Coordinates of C-alpha atoms in Angstrom, one line a residue:
X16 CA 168.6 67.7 134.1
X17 CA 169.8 66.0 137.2
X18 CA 167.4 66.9 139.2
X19 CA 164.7 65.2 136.7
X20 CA 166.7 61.8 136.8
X21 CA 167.3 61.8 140.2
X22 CA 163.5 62.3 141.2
X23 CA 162.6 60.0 138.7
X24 CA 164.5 57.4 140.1
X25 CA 163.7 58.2 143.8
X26 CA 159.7 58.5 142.9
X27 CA 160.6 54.6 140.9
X28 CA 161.4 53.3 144.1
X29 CA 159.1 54.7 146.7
X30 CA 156.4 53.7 144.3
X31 CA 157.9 50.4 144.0
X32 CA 155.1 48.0 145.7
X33 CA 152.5 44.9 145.2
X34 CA 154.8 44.3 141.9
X35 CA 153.4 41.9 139.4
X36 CA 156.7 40.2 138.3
X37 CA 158.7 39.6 136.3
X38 CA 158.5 43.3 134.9
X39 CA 157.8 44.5 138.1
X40 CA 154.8 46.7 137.3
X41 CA 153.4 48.8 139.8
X42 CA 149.8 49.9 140.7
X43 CA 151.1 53.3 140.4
X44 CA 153.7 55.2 138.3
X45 CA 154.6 58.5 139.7
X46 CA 157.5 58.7 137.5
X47 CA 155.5 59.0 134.5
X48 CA 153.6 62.1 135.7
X49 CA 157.5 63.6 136.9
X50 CA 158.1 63.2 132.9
X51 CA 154.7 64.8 131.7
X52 CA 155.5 67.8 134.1
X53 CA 158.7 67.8 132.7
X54 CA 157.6 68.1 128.9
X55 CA 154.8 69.9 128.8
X56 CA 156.2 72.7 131.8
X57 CA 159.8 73.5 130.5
X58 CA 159.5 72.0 127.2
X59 CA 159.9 69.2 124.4
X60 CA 163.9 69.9 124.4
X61 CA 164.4 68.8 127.2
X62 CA 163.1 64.9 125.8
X63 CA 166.9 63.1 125.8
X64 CA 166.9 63.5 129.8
X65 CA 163.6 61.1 129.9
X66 CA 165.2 57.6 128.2
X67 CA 168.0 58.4 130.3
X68 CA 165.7 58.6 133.2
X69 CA 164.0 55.5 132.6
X70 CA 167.1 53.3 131.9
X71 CA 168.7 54.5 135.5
X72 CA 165.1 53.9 136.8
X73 CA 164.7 50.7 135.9
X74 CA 168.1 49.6 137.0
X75 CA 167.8 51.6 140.0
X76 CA 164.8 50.1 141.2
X77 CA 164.5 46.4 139.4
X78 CA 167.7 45.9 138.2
X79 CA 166.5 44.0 134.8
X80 CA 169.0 42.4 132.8
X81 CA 167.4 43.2 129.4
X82 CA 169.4 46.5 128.5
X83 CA 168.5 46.1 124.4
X84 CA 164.7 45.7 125.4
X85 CA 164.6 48.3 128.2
X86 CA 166.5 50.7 125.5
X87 CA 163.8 50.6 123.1
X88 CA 161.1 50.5 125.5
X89 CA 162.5 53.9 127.2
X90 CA 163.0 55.4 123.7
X91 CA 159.1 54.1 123.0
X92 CA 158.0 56.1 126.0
X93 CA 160.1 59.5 125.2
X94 CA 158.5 59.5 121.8
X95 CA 154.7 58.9 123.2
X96 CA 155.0 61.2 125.9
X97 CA 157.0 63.7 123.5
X98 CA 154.3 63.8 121.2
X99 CA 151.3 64.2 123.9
X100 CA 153.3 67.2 125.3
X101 CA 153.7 68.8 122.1
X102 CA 149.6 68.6 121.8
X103 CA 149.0 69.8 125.4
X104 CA 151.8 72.9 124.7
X105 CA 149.1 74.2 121.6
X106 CA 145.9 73.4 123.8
X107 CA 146.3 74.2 127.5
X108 CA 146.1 77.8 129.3
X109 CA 149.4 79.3 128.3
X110 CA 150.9 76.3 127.1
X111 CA 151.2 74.5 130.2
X112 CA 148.3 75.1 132.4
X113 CA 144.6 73.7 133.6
X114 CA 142.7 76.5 133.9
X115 CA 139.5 75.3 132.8
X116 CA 137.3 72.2 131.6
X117 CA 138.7 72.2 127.9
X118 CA 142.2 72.0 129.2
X119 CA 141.3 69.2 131.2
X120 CA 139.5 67.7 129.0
X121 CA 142.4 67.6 126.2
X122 CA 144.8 66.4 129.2
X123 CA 142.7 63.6 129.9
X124 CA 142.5 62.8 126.0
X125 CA 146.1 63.1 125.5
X126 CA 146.7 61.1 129.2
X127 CA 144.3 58.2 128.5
X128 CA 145.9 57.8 124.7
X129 CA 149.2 57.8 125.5
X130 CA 149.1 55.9 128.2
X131 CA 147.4 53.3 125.9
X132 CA 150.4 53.6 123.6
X133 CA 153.2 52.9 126.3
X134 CA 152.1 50.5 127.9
X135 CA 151.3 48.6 125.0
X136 CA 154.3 49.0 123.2
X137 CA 156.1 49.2 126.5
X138 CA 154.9 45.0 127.3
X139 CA 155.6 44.2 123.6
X140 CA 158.8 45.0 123.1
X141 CA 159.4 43.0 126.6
X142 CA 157.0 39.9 125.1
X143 CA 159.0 40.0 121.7
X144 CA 162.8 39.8 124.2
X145 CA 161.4 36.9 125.4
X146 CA 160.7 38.3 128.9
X147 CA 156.9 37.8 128.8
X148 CA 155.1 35.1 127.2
X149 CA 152.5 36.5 124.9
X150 CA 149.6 34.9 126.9
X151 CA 150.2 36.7 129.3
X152 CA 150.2 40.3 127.2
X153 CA 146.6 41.6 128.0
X154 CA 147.3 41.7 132.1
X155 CA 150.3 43.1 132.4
X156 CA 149.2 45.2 129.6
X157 CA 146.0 46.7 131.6
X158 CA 148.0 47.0 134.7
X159 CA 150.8 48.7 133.4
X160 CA 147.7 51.0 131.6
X161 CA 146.7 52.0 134.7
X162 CA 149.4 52.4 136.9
X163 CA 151.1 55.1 134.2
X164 CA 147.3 57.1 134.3
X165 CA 147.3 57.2 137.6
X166 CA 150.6 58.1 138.2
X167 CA 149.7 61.1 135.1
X168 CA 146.8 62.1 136.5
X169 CA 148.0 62.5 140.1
X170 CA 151.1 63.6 139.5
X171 CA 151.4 65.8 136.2
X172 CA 148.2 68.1 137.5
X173 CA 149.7 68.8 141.2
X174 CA 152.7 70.0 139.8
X175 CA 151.7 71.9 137.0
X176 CA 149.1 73.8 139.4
X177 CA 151.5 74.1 142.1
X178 CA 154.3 75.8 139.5
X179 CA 154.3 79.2 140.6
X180 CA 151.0 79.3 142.9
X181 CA 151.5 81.7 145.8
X182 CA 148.8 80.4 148.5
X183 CA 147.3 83.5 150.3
X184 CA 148.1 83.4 154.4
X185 CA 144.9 81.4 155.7
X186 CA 142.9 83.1 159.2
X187 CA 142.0 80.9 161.6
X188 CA 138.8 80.2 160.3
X189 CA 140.1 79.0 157.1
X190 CA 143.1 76.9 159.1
X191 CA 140.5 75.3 161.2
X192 CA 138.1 74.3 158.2
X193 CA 141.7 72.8 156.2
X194 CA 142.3 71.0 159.6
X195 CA 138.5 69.4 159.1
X196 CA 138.8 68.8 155.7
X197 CA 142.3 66.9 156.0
X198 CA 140.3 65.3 159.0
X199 CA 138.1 63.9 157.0
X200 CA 140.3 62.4 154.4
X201 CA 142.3 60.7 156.6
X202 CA 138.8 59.5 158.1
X203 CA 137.3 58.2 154.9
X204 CA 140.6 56.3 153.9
X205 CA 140.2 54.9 157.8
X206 CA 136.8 53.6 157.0
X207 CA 137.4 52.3 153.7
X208 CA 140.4 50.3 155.1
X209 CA 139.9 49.5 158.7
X210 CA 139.8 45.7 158.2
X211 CA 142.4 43.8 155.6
X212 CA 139.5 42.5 154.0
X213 CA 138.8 42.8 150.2
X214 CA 135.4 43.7 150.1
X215 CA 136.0 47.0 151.4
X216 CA 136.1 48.1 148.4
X217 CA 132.3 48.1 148.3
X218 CA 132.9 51.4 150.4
X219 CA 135.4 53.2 148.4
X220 CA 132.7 55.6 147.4
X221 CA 133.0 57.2 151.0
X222 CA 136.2 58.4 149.3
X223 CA 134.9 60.8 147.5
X224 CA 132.8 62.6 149.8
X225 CA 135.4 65.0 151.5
X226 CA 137.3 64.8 148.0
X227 CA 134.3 66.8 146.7
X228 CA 134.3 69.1 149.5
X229 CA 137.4 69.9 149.4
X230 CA 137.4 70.4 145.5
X231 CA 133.7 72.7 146.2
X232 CA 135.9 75.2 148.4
X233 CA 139.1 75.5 146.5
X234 CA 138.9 74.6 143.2
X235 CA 141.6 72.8 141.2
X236 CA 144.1 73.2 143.8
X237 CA 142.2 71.5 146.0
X238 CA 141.3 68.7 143.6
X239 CA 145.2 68.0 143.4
X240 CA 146.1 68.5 146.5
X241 CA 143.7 65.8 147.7
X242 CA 143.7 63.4 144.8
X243 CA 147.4 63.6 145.6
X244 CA 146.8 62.8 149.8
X245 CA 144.0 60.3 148.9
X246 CA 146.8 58.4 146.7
X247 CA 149.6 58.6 149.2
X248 CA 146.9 57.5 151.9
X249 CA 146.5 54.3 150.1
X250 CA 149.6 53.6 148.9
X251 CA 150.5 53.5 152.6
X252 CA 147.7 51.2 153.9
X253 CA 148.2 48.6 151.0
X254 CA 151.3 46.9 152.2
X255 CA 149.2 46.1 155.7
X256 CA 146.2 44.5 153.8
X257 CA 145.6 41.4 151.6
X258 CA 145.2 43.4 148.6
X259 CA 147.8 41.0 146.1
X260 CA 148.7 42.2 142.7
X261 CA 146.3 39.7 140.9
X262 CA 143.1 41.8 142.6
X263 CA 145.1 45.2 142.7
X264 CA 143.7 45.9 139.1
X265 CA 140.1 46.7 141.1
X266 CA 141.7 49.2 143.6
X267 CA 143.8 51.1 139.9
X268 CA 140.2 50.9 138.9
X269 CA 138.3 52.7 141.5
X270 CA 141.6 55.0 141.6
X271 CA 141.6 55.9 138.1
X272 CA 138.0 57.2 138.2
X273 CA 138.3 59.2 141.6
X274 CA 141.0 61.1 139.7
X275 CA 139.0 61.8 136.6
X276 CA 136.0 63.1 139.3
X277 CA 138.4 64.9 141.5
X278 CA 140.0 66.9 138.4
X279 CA 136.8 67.6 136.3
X280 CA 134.9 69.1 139.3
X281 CA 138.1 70.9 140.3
X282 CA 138.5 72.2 136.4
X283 CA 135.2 73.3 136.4
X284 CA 135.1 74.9 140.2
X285 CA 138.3 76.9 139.1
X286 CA 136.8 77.8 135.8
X287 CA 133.2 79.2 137.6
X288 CA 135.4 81.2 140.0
X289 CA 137.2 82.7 137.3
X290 CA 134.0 83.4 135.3
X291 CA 132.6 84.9 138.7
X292 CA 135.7 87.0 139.1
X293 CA 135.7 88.1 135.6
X294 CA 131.8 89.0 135.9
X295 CA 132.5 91.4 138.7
X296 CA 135.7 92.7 137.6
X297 CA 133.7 93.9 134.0
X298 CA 130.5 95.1 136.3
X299 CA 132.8 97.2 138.2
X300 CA 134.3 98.8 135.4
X301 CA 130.6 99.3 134.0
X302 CA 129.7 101.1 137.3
X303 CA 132.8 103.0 136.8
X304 CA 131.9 103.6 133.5
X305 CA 128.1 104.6 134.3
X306 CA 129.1 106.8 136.6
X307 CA 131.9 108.8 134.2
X308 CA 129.2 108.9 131.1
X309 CA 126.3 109.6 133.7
X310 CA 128.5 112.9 134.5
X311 CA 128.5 113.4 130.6
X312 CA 125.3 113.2 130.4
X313 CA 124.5 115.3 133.0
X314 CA 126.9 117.9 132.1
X315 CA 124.6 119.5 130.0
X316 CA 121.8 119.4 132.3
X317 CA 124.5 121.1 134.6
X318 CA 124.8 123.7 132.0
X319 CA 121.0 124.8 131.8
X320 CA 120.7 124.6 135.6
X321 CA 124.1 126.9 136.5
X322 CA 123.6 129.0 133.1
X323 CA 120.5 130.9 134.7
X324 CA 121.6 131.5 137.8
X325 CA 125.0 133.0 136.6
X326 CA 123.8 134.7 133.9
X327 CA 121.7 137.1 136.3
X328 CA 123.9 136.8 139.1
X329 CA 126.6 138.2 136.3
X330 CA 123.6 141.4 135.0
X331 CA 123.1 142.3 138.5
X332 CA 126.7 142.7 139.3
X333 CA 127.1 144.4 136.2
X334 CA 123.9 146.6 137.5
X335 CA 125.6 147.4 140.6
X336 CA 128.7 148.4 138.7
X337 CA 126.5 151.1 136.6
X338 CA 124.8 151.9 139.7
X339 CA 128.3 153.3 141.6
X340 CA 129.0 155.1 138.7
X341 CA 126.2 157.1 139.1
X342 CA 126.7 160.6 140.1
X343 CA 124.5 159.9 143.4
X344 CA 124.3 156.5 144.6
X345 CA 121.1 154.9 145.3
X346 CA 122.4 152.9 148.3
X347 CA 118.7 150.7 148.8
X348 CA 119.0 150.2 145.0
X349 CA 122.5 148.7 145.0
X350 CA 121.8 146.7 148.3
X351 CA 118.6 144.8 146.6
X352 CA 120.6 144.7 143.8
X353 CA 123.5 142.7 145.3
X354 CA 121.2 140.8 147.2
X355 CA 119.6 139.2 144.4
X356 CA 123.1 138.7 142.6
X357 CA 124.1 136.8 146.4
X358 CA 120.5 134.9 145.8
X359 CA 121.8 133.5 142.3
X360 CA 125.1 132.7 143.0
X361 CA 124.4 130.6 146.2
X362 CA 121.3 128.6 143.9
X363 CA 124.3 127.8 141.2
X364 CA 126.2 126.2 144.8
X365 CA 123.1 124.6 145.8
X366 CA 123.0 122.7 142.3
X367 CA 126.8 121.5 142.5
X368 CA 126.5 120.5 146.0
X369 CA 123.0 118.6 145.7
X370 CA 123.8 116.5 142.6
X371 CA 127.3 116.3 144.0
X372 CA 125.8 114.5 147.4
X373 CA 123.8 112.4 145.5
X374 CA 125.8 110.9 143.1
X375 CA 128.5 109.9 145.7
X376 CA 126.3 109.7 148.9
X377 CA 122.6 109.1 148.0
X378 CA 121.8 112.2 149.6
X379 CA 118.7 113.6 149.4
X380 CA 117.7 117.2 150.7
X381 CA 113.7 116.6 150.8
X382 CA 111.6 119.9 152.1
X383 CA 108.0 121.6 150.9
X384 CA 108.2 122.0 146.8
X385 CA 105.6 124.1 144.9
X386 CA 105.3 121.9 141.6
X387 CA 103.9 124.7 139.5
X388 CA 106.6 127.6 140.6
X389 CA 108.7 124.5 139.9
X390 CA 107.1 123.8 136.5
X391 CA 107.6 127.1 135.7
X392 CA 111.0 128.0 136.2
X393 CA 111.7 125.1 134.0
X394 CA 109.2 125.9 131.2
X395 CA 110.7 129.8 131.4
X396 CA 114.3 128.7 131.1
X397 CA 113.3 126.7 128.0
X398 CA 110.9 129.1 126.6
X399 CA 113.7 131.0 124.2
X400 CA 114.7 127.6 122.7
X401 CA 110.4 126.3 122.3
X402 CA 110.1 129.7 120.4
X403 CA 112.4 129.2 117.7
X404 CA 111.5 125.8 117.4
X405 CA 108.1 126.8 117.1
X406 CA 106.9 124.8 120.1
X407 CA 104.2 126.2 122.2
X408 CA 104.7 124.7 126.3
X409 CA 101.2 125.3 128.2
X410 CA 101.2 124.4 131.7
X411 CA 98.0 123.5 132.6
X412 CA 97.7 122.8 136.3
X413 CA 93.7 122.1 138.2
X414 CA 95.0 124.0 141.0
X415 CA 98.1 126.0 142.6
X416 CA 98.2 123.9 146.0
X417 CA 99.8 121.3 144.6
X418 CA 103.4 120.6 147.0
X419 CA 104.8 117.7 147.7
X420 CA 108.2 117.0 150.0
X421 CA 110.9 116.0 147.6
X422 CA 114.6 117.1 146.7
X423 CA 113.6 120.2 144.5
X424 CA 117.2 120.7 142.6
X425 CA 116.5 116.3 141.1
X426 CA 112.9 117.0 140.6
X427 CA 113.8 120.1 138.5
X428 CA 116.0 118.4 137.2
X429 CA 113.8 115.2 136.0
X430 CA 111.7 118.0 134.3
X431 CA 114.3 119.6 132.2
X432 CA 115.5 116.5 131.0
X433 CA 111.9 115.4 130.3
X434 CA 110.9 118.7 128.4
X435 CA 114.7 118.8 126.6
X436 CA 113.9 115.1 125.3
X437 CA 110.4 116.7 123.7
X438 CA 112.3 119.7 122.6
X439 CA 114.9 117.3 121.4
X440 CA 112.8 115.4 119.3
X441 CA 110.9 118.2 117.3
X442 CA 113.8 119.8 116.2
X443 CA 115.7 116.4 114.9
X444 CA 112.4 115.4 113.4
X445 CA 112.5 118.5 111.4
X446 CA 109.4 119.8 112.9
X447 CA 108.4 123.4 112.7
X448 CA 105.2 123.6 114.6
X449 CA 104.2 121.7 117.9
X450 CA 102.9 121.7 121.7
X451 CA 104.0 120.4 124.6
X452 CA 101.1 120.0 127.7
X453 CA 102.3 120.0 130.9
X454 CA 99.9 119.3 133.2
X455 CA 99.1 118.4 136.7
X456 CA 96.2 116.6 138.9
X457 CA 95.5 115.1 141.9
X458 CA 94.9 111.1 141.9
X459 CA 92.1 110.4 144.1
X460 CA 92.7 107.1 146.3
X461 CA 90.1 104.4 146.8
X462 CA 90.3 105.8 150.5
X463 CA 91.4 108.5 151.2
X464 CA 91.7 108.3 154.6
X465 CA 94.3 106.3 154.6
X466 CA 96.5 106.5 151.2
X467 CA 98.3 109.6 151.0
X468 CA 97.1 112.5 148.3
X469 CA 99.3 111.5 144.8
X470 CA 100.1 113.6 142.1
X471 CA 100.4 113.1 138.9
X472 CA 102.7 115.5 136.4
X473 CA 101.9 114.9 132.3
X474 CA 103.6 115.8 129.9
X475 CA 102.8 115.1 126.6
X476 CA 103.6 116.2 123.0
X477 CA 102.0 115.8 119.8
X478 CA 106.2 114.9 117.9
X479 CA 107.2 111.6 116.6
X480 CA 107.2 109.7 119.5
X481 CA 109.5 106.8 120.7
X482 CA 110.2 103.8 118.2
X483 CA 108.1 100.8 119.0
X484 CA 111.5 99.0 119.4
X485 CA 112.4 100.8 122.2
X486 CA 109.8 101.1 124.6
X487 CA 110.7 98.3 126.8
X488 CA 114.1 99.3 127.4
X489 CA 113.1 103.1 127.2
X490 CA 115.0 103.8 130.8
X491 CA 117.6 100.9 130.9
X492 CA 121.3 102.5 130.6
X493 CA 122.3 103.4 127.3
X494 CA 119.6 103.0 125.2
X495 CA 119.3 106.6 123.1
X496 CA 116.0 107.2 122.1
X497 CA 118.1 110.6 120.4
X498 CA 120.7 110.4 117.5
X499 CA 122.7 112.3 120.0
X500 CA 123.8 111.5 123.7
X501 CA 124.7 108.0 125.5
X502 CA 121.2 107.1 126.3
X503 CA 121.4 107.6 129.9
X504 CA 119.4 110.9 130.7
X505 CA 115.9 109.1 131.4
X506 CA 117.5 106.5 133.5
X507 CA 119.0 109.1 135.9
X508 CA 115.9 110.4 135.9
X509 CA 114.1 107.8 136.7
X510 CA 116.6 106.7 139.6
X511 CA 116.3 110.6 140.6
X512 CA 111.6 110.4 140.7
X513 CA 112.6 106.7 142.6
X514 CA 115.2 108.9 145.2
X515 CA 112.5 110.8 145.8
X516 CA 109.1 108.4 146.5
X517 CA 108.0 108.7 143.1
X518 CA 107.7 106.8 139.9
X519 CA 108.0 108.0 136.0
X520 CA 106.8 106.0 133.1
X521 CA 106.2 106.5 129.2
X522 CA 103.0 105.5 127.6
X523 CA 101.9 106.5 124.0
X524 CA 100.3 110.3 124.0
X525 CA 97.1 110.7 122.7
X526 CA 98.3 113.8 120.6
X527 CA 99.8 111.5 118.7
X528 CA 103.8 111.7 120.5
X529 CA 105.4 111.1 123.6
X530 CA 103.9 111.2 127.1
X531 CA 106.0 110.8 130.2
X532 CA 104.2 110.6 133.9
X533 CA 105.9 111.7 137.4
X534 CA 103.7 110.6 139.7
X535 CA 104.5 111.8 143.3
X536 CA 103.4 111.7 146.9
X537 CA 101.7 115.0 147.8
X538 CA 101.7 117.3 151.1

């Protein structure tokens, strides 16, 4: 790959400063992080362009002339850097990405390890040439250490996260806040360097402070984006300062662990924002999903409610059909007749419509509701299916002026779904005999002249009751207390007594079962 050796080369040179002769080693290798890219983005096969990389390189840019040494040492590095690849192709995101803390984590293991390995073999194979007197091993040895992490760790991430990354068009909010951010990188490097003098270093620290702002606001991208600025930033302002190669080994120091920072923080800000993404992608499909088995559910609810008020809009039709065919037409008979049929058919809309509003709208039609007419229309629609159970329903109310202003199609149907449940559970529990007590009373406030009148609708039921296991999550979304159905019946109708002012609990029943309360504001 030409373009590989000819940006090795060209990154060789520009990165060619402070050298600590007679090797000429760097305080940074960008190269090294070109090859890493290389390796572990398009692939181990492409290994023979990296000795041949290194050998033009190092002619290129220091013209050394020790071509048996240089030879093994650029075969040393293809085989390190070969082998780290290989790792990081089984262990990162897709085989060549840092999506997350583990992948950082094993590219910092592999980075740190292999950089270990080059540049000690790297400095050997120059001592044993003859180039390098063995004293002087464990210098150029930690320099050369550094330089090739840095370069990695700079270098290798940027492009790897920039391979393919489409950057959405900023607004000028978010071009002004890059503009302060940029700002203030260019600021801290000003601060840390405004005088040639070595102990600056004491405020490198200020370094990291718009680092981590940066990282805070845009993740990994950012991290490499300004890891890679920050290094550039420095590289230019060394030549202008008395920092010599002997006390460059501080500032590959201080760089090497603002890389490490920059990267885990931006790992782990990507890796949240993922996780965040993730968490509302799967609690939008849940809503979704709520919403499709909450029509389930309430499908058969639907049925009881429409079935009534079709049935006898269906017998009076079929009324005033007998009644044409009468040999003299009783003309006030068919009118109240078709009248009633109108009455039915328009309550089976009101039921669609209502639930329909609510469900998508939070619409709520509240007006003046007569609890025991109420009561009893349920308890009469249920009364053929109590029978043949065996189930006696008594309604026992302390008075018939109790009305409150709700939505009476939800409270109707919080009631069938309450007294279905009961029904529900005699007949699974094999049951043949049983009674259900509906009743309803007034809750008398501590003053009454100011808290408004509450009532309070019972029902309770001598059957088997709920399992102890399930009472505290009795009304959360899908928890059946039923062999049958997807456990979401007395959560709607809870949110339904909520939608309307009111409140509805379980407690243990006295009778030995179930008791449910609606407690509601009253008129």
């Amino acid at each position: 790959m030409l373009a590989y050796v000819v940006g090795h080369a060209v990154l060789d040179r520009i990165s060619y400063i402070v050298p600590v002769l007679p090797l000429g080693i760097s305080p940074w290798n960008p190269p090294s992080g070109l090859t890493m890219f290389l390796l572990v983005g398009f692939g181990i096969r492409y290994w023979p362009t990296v000795p041949v990389a290194c050998i033009v390189s190092e002619f290129f840019t220091r013209g050394l002339p020790t071509p048996v040494p240089l030879l093994f040492a650029a075969c040393w590095i293809t085989l390190v850097y070969s082998l780290s690849a290989l790792v990081l192709k089984r262990r990162l995101s897709q085989g060549s990405r840092i999506e997350s803390l583990a992948d950082f984590g094993w590219f910092l293991g592999c980075t740190l390890v292999s950089t270990l390995a080059v540049a000690a073999g790297y400095v050997a194979i120059f001592t044993l040439g003859g180039a390098l007197h063995w004293p002087d091993f464990s210098a150029h040895f930690i320099r050369f250490w550094i330089g090739e992490a840095n370069g990695i760790l700079v270098v290798t991430p940027l492009l790897l996260t920039l391979r393919g990354w489409r950057p959405n068009r900023p607004d000028n909010r978010e071009l002004l806040e890059l503009l302060a951010q940029g700002s203030s990188l260019g600021l801290a490097l000003w601060f840390v360097f405004r005088e040639p003098n070595l102990e600056q270093f004491q405020f490198f620290y200020v370094l990291f402070l718009p680092m981590l702002w940066i990282v805070a606001r845009h993740g990994l991208i950012g991290a490499v984006i300004s890891l890679a600025a920050t290094q550039l930033g420095l590289i230019a302002v060394v030549p202008g300062t008395e920092l010599f190669a002997v006390s460059f080994i501080r500032y590959q120091f201080l760089m090497l662990s603002l890389c490490v920072t920059g990267l885990t923080m931006g790992a782990l800000a990507s890796q949240r924002a993922r996780a965040d993404a993730a968490v509302h992608e799967k609690t939008a499909l849940l809503s979704r999903t709520l919403q499709m088995a909450a029509a389930g559910e309430l499908s058969s609810t639907l049925t009881h409610e429409l079935n009534q008020p079709i049935t006898a809009s269906t017998n009076y039709l079929s009324a005033c059909r007998l009644l044409i065919e009468q040999p003299e037409l009783d003309r006030e008979r068919l009118a109240d007749t078709l009248i009633k049929a109108d009455q039915e058919v328009r309550r089976a809309a009101g039921v669609v419509h209502r639930l329909r509003d609510f469900f998508q709208h939070g619409t709520i039609v509240r007006e003046p509701v007569d609890l025991p007419a109420l009561i009893g229309r349920v308890e009469r629609r249920l009364a053929a299916r109590a029978a043949r159970l065996g189930i006696s329903v008594d309604l026992r109310a302390e008075s018939e002026l109790f009305r409150v202003q709700a939505d009476a199609v939800q409270l109707e149907l919080v009631l069938n779904n309450l007294l279905t449940n009961a029904l529900d559970a005699y007949e699974q529990a094999g049951r043949a005999r049983g009674q259900v007590v509906i009743t309803v009373s007034n809750l008398v406030a501590d003053d009454v002249s100011k808290a408004p009148r509450r009532i309070l609708i019972g029902i309770d039921d001598d059957g088997p009751g709920i399992p102890a296991d399930l009472m505290a999550r009795l009304f959360e979304p899908f928890t059946p207390s039923k062999s049958t159905g997807l456990g979401l019946g007395l959560a709607i109708s809870r949110t339904l007594a909520e939608a309307n002012g009111g409140e509805l609990h379980y407690l243990p029943s006295t009778r030995g079962g179930s008791r449910f309360e609606l407690l509601l504001q009253g008129l």
